[in-house]
PDB file of C-alpha atoms in Angstrom:
ATOM      1  CA  UNK A 169     -23.596  -1.919  -1.222  1.00 58.00           C
ATOM      2  CA  UNK A 170     -21.600  -1.866  -3.875  1.00 68.00           C
ATOM      3  CA  UNK A 171     -18.431  -4.383  -4.765  1.00 76.00           C
ATOM      4  CA  UNK A 172     -15.772  -1.888  -5.756  1.00 81.00           C
ATOM      5  CA  UNK A 173     -14.355  -2.429  -9.419  1.00 85.00           C
ATOM      6  CA  UNK A 174     -10.636  -4.276  -9.170  1.00 82.00           C
ATOM      7  CA  UNK A 175      -8.284  -1.479 -10.883  1.00 82.00           C
ATOM      8  CA  UNK A 176      -6.683  -3.937 -13.532  1.00 82.00           C
ATOM      9  CA  UNK A 177      -3.126  -3.365 -15.281  1.00 81.00           C
ATOM     10  CA  UNK A 178      -4.494  -1.459 -18.402  1.00 91.00           C
ATOM     11  CA  UNK A 179      -0.966  -0.197 -20.042  1.00 91.00           C
ATOM     12  CA  UNK A 180      -2.675   2.325 -22.450  1.00 93.00           C
ATOM     13  CA  UNK A 181      -4.130   4.241 -19.479  1.00 93.00           C
ATOM     14  CA  UNK A 182      -0.888   4.370 -16.708  1.00 91.00           C
ATOM     15  CA  UNK A 183       0.612   6.076 -21.111  1.00 91.00           C
ATOM     16  CA  UNK A 184      -1.832   7.958 -20.933  1.00 93.00           C
ATOM     17  CA  UNK A 185      -1.800   9.149 -17.265  1.00 92.00           C
ATOM     18  CA  UNK A 186       2.050   9.999 -16.729  1.00 93.00           C
ATOM     19  CA  UNK A 187       2.197  11.856 -20.581  1.00 92.00           C
ATOM     20  CA  UNK A 188      -1.359  14.170 -18.945  1.00 95.00           C
ATOM     21  CA  UNK A 189       1.006  14.755 -15.774  1.00 94.00           C
ATOM     22  CA  UNK A 190       4.082  15.742 -18.003  1.00 93.00           C
ATOM     23  CA  UNK A 191       6.542  12.740 -18.315  1.00 93.00           C
ATOM     24  CA  UNK A 192       7.615  12.505 -21.397  1.00 88.00           C
ATOM     25  CA  UNK A 193       8.187   9.405 -22.507  1.00 74.00           C
ATOM     26  CA  UNK A 194      11.898   8.360 -23.382  1.00 68.00           C
ATOM     27  CA  UNK A 195      12.310   5.848 -26.077  1.00 64.00           C
ATOM     28  CA  UNK A 196      14.841   3.904 -24.734  1.00 66.00           C
ATOM     29  CA  UNK A 197      14.810   4.745 -20.428  1.00 72.00           C
ATOM     30  CA  UNK A 198      12.722   5.824 -17.725  1.00 83.00           C
ATOM     31  CA  UNK A 199      10.285   8.975 -18.508  1.00 92.00           C
ATOM     32  CA  UNK A 200      11.302  12.470 -16.880  1.00 91.00           C
ATOM     33  CA  UNK A 201       9.829  15.155 -15.975  1.00 92.00           C
ATOM     34  CA  UNK A 202      11.772  18.737 -15.687  1.00 90.00           C
ATOM     35  CA  UNK A 203      14.733  16.611 -16.513  1.00 86.00           C
ATOM     36  CA  UNK A 204      14.290  13.877 -13.833  1.00 90.00           C
ATOM     37  CA  UNK A 205      14.035  10.889 -14.858  1.00 91.00           C
ATOM     38  CA  UNK A 206      10.929   8.436 -13.481  1.00 93.00           C
ATOM     39  CA  UNK A 207      12.752   6.124 -10.411  1.00 92.00           C
ATOM     40  CA  UNK A 208      12.649   4.891  -7.326  1.00 93.00           C
ATOM     41  CA  UNK A 209      13.545   2.567  -5.362  1.00 93.00           C
ATOM     42  CA  UNK A 210      11.516  -0.355  -4.451  1.00 93.00           C
ATOM     43  CA  UNK A 211      12.660  -1.967  -0.927  1.00 91.00           C
ATOM     44  CA  UNK A 212      12.780  -5.415  -0.402  1.00 91.00           C
ATOM     45  CA  UNK A 213      13.051  -7.941   2.482  1.00 89.00           C
ATOM     46  CA  UNK A 214      16.403  -9.477   1.046  1.00 88.00           C
ATOM     47  CA  UNK A 215      16.471 -12.579   2.348  1.00 86.00           C
ATOM     48  CA  UNK A 216      13.329 -13.745   1.033  1.00 88.00           C
ATOM     49  CA  UNK A 217      12.542 -15.402  -2.376  1.00 91.00           C
ATOM     50  CA  UNK A 218       9.432 -15.052  -3.229  1.00 89.00           C
ATOM     51  CA  UNK A 219      10.051 -10.863  -2.274  1.00 89.00           C
ATOM     52  CA  UNK A 220      12.972 -10.696  -5.078  1.00 93.00           C
ATOM     53  CA  UNK A 221      11.259 -12.784  -7.528  1.00 93.00           C
ATOM     54  CA  UNK A 222       7.918 -10.457  -7.208  1.00 92.00           C
ATOM     55  CA  UNK A 223      10.897  -7.475  -7.712  1.00 93.00           C
ATOM     56  CA  UNK A 224      11.352  -8.727 -10.249  1.00 95.00           C
ATOM     57  CA  UNK A 225       7.966  -8.670 -11.938  1.00 94.00           C
ATOM     58  CA  UNK A 226       6.845  -5.961 -10.678  1.00 93.00           C
ATOM     59  CA  UNK A 227      10.297  -4.347 -12.556  1.00 94.00           C
ATOM     60  CA  UNK A 228       9.515  -4.833 -15.630  1.00 93.00           C
ATOM     61  CA  UNK A 229       5.445  -3.980 -15.510  1.00 91.00           C
ATOM     62  CA  UNK A 230       6.777  -0.506 -14.316  1.00 91.00           C
ATOM     63  CA  UNK A 231       9.100  -0.955 -16.818  1.00 92.00           C
ATOM     64  CA  UNK A 232       6.422  -0.798 -19.263  1.00 91.00           C
ATOM     65  CA  UNK A 233       4.984   2.186 -18.795  1.00 91.00           C
ATOM     66  CA  UNK A 234       8.348   3.701 -19.036  1.00 92.00           C
ATOM     67  CA  UNK A 235       9.032   3.946 -15.103  1.00 93.00           C
ATOM     68  CA  UNK A 236      12.407   2.487 -13.520  1.00 93.00           C
ATOM     69  CA  UNK A 237      11.996   0.291 -10.000  1.00 94.00           C
ATOM     70  CA  UNK A 238      15.594   0.070  -8.168  1.00 95.00           C
ATOM     71  CA  UNK A 239      15.213  -2.919  -6.206  1.00 95.00           C
ATOM     72  CA  UNK A 240      16.886  -2.755  -2.549  1.00 94.00           C
ATOM     73  CA  UNK A 241      17.009  -5.035  -0.486  1.00 94.00           C
ATOM     74  CA  UNK A 242      16.638  -4.841   2.944  1.00 91.00           C
ATOM     75  CA  UNK A 243      17.342  -7.073   6.187  1.00 90.00           C
ATOM     76  CA  UNK A 244      13.797  -7.742   8.492  1.00 84.00           C
ATOM     77  CA  UNK A 245      15.222  -5.717  11.145  1.00 87.00           C
ATOM     78  CA  UNK A 246      15.890  -2.854   8.727  1.00 87.00           C
ATOM     79  CA  UNK A 247      12.369  -3.437   7.346  1.00 83.00           C
ATOM     80  CA  UNK A 248      10.912  -3.070  11.054  1.00 82.00           C
ATOM     81  CA  UNK A 249      13.100   0.126  11.226  1.00 82.00           C
ATOM     82  CA  UNK A 250      11.239   2.226   8.822  1.00 79.00           C
ATOM     83  CA  UNK A 251       8.123   0.231  10.239  1.00 76.00           C
ATOM     84  CA  UNK A 252       8.941   1.696  13.767  1.00 75.00           C
ATOM     85  CA  UNK A 253      10.251   4.845  12.819  1.00 78.00           C
ATOM     86  CA  UNK A 254       8.691   5.535  10.357  1.00 72.00           C
ATOM     87  CA  UNK A 255      11.498   6.946   8.267  1.00 77.00           C
ATOM     88  CA  UNK A 256      11.659   8.031   4.812  1.00 79.00           C
ATOM     89  CA  UNK A 257      11.129   5.405   2.232  1.00 83.00           C
ATOM     90  CA  UNK A 258      10.076   5.779  -1.583  1.00 87.00           C
ATOM     91  CA  UNK A 259       8.197   1.719  -2.147  1.00 88.00           C
ATOM     92  CA  UNK A 260       8.500  -1.676   0.275  1.00 86.00           C
ATOM     93  CA  UNK A 261       7.266  -4.194  -0.459  1.00 85.00           C
ATOM     94  CA  UNK A 262       5.615  -5.557   3.133  1.00 80.00           C
ATOM     95  CA  UNK A 263       3.201  -8.258   4.795  1.00 73.00           C
ATOM     96  CA  UNK A 264       0.110  -6.454   6.076  1.00 68.00           C
ATOM     97  CA  UNK A 265      -2.368  -8.763   7.761  1.00 63.00           C
ATOM     98  CA  UNK A 266      -5.522  -8.085   7.133  1.00 60.00           C
ATOM     99  CA  UNK A 267      -7.908  -7.459  10.923  1.00 60.00           C
ATOM    100  CA  UNK A 268     -10.897  -8.809  10.717  1.00 58.00           C
ATOM    101  CA  UNK A 269     -11.759  -5.453  13.658  1.00 65.00           C
ATOM    102  CA  UNK A 270     -13.522  -2.546  12.311  1.00 73.00           C
ATOM    103  CA  UNK A 271     -11.181  -0.097  14.085  1.00 83.00           C
ATOM    104  CA  UNK A 272      -8.042   0.137  11.432  1.00 88.00           C
ATOM    105  CA  UNK A 273      -7.439   3.424  13.618  1.00 91.00           C
ATOM    106  CA  UNK A 274      -3.409   3.412  13.746  1.00 88.00           C
ATOM    107  CA  UNK A 275      -3.195   2.142  10.011  1.00 87.00           C
ATOM    108  CA  UNK A 276      -4.897   4.826   8.709  1.00 90.00           C
ATOM    109  CA  UNK A 277      -5.420   8.308  11.338  1.00 95.00           C
ATOM    110  CA  UNK A 278      -2.945  11.021  10.217  1.00 95.00           C
ATOM    111  CA  UNK A 279      -2.638  11.138  14.404  1.00 95.00           C
ATOM    112  CA  UNK A 280      -0.683   8.040  14.020  1.00 93.00           C
ATOM    113  CA  UNK A 281       2.553   9.333  11.813  1.00 90.00           C
ATOM    114  CA  UNK A 282       5.282   9.631  13.767  1.00 86.00           C
ATOM    115  CA  UNK A 283       7.961   7.383  14.671  1.00 83.00           C
ATOM    116  CA  UNK A 284       6.708   4.286  16.568  1.00 83.00           C
ATOM    117  CA  UNK A 285       3.233   4.710  15.083  1.00 86.00           C
ATOM    118  CA  UNK A 286       0.757   2.692  13.100  1.00 84.00           C
ATOM    119  CA  UNK A 287       0.856   5.171   9.496  1.00 87.00           C
ATOM    120  CA  UNK A 288       3.546   4.680   8.262  1.00 83.00           C
ATOM    121  CA  UNK A 289       2.692   5.474   4.607  1.00 86.00           C
ATOM    122  CA  UNK A 290       1.810   9.028   6.102  1.00 89.00           C
ATOM    123  CA  UNK A 291      -1.335   9.118   4.469  1.00 92.00           C
ATOM    124  CA  UNK A 292      -3.160  12.248   5.804  1.00 95.00           C
ATOM    125  CA  UNK A 293      -6.879  12.766   4.595  1.00 97.00           C
ATOM    126  CA  UNK A 294      -9.828  14.826   6.722  1.00 97.00           C
ATOM    127  CA  UNK A 295     -13.081  12.215   6.079  1.00 97.00           C
ATOM    128  CA  UNK A 296     -10.754   9.077   6.393  1.00 96.00           C
ATOM    129  CA  UNK A 297      -9.729  10.714   9.892  1.00 97.00           C
ATOM    130  CA  UNK A 298     -13.410  11.595  10.387  1.00 97.00           C
ATOM    131  CA  UNK A 299     -14.278   7.985   9.004  1.00 95.00           C
ATOM    132  CA  UNK A 300     -11.763   6.247  11.555  1.00 95.00           C
ATOM    133  CA  UNK A 301     -12.969   8.429  14.438  1.00 95.00           C
ATOM    134  CA  UNK A 302     -16.491   7.404  14.190  1.00 94.00           C
ATOM    135  CA  UNK A 303     -15.807   3.454  13.933  1.00 93.00           C
ATOM    136  CA  UNK A 304     -13.775   3.801  16.870  1.00 92.00           C
ATOM    137  CA  UNK A 305     -16.115   5.667  18.683  1.00 93.00           C
ATOM    138  CA  UNK A 306     -20.064   4.629  17.554  1.00 92.00           C
ATOM    139  CA  UNK A 307     -21.247   1.476  19.016  1.00 91.00           C
ATOM    140  CA  UNK A 308     -24.197   0.980  16.371  1.00 93.00           C
ATOM    141  CA  UNK A 309     -23.119  -2.349  14.421  1.00 90.00           C
ATOM    142  CA  UNK A 310     -25.406  -1.289  11.000  1.00 92.00           C
ATOM    143  CA  UNK A 311     -23.968   2.621  11.268  1.00 93.00           C
ATOM    144  CA  UNK A 312     -21.105   0.840  11.634  1.00 89.00           C
ATOM    145  CA  UNK A 313     -21.136  -1.157   9.137  1.00 88.00           C
ATOM    146  CA  UNK A 314     -22.492   2.227   6.282  1.00 91.00           C
ATOM    147  CA  UNK A 315     -18.496   3.646   8.074  1.00 92.00           C
ATOM    148  CA  UNK A 316     -17.065   0.716   7.134  1.00 88.00           C
ATOM    149  CA  UNK A 317     -18.195   0.563   3.586  1.00 89.00           C
ATOM    150  CA  UNK A 318     -17.002   4.429   2.737  1.00 92.00           C
ATOM    151  CA  UNK A 319     -14.053   4.135   4.876  1.00 91.00           C
ATOM    152  CA  UNK A 320     -12.724   1.342   2.336  1.00 88.00           C
ATOM    153  CA  UNK A 321     -14.738   3.795  -1.026  1.00 91.00           C
ATOM    154  CA  UNK A 322     -12.520   6.459   0.422  1.00 93.00           C
ATOM    155  CA  UNK A 323      -8.817   4.100   1.107  1.00 91.00           C
ATOM    156  CA  UNK A 324      -9.880   2.654  -3.057  1.00 89.00           C
ATOM    157  CA  UNK A 325      -9.915   6.731  -3.974  1.00 91.00           C
ATOM    158  CA  UNK A 326      -6.375   7.537  -1.930  1.00 91.00           C
ATOM    159  CA  UNK A 327      -4.397   4.218  -3.212  1.00 88.00           C
ATOM    160  CA  UNK A 328      -2.506   4.989  -0.669  1.00 88.00           C
ATOM    161  CA  UNK A 329      -1.094   1.280  -0.945  1.00 82.00           C
ATOM    162  CA  UNK A 330      -1.849  -1.125  -3.248  1.00 75.00           C
ATOM    163  CA  UNK A 331      -2.955  -4.743  -2.350  1.00 71.00           C
ATOM    164  CA  UNK A 332      -0.957  -7.325  -4.331  1.00 75.00           C
ATOM    165  CA  UNK A 333      -2.692 -10.222  -2.927  1.00 68.00           C
ATOM    166  CA  UNK A 334      -4.528 -11.969   0.103  1.00 62.00           C
ATOM    167  CA  UNK A 335      -2.706 -15.045   1.088  1.00 63.00           C
ATOM    168  CA  UNK A 336      -3.836 -17.216   3.373  1.00 59.00           C
ATOM    169  CA  UNK A 337      -1.793 -18.976   5.991  1.00 55.00           C
ATOM    170  CA  UNK A 338      -3.633 -21.747   9.081  1.00 53.00           C
ATOM    171  CA  UNK A 339      -2.448 -20.867  12.394  1.00 52.00           C
ATOM    172  CA  UNK A 340      -2.021 -22.946  14.592  1.00 53.00           C
ATOM    173  CA  UNK A 341      -2.042 -22.227  18.997  1.00 58.00           C
ATOM    174  CA  UNK A 342      -1.132 -23.929  21.339  1.00 59.00           C
ATOM    175  CA  UNK A 343      -1.934 -22.564  24.991  1.00 63.00           C
ATOM    176  CA  UNK A 344       0.936 -19.438  25.661  1.00 62.00           C
ATOM    177  CA  UNK A 345       2.679 -19.962  22.121  1.00 59.00           C
ATOM    178  CA  UNK A 346       1.532 -19.831  18.918  1.00 50.00           C
ATOM    179  CA  UNK A 347       3.962 -22.178  16.815  1.00 47.00           C
TER     180      UNK A 347
END
């Protein structure tokens, strides 16, 4: 199996794609398209200094291509409600534990869009749905490995989210509770 190429920060390519999509580059401020500025709200956990600094770093990168991200500080509770209720958001900085299980149905399947369900990115794709269903219903490990590679490739092509980094946390468990 071939590894997927990481998508790096390519300022020239980003500007080219935005220009091709009709987003004109203004000398000062955000790009615009049909008079609408390229601005969006990035929701971060307000009390988390790491998220605040990461949000500011992302703002600086997006500003280089003429996109203006407005930071919106929210509480853990507000962000949990957005995820649980599948509420509207423009961009959100969250920590999503990546499971080692193949079954990611609840995260990405289109049937999981809605209040209380797991696909809060609202990703809808027939090929992705079919792969998720195959992984969930197939019990042949070799075939599931093949489906997992196809699933990863499809998520890579769709880019419903982007993973900034993977953090490593050690967890200690005591009988009956996590510490």
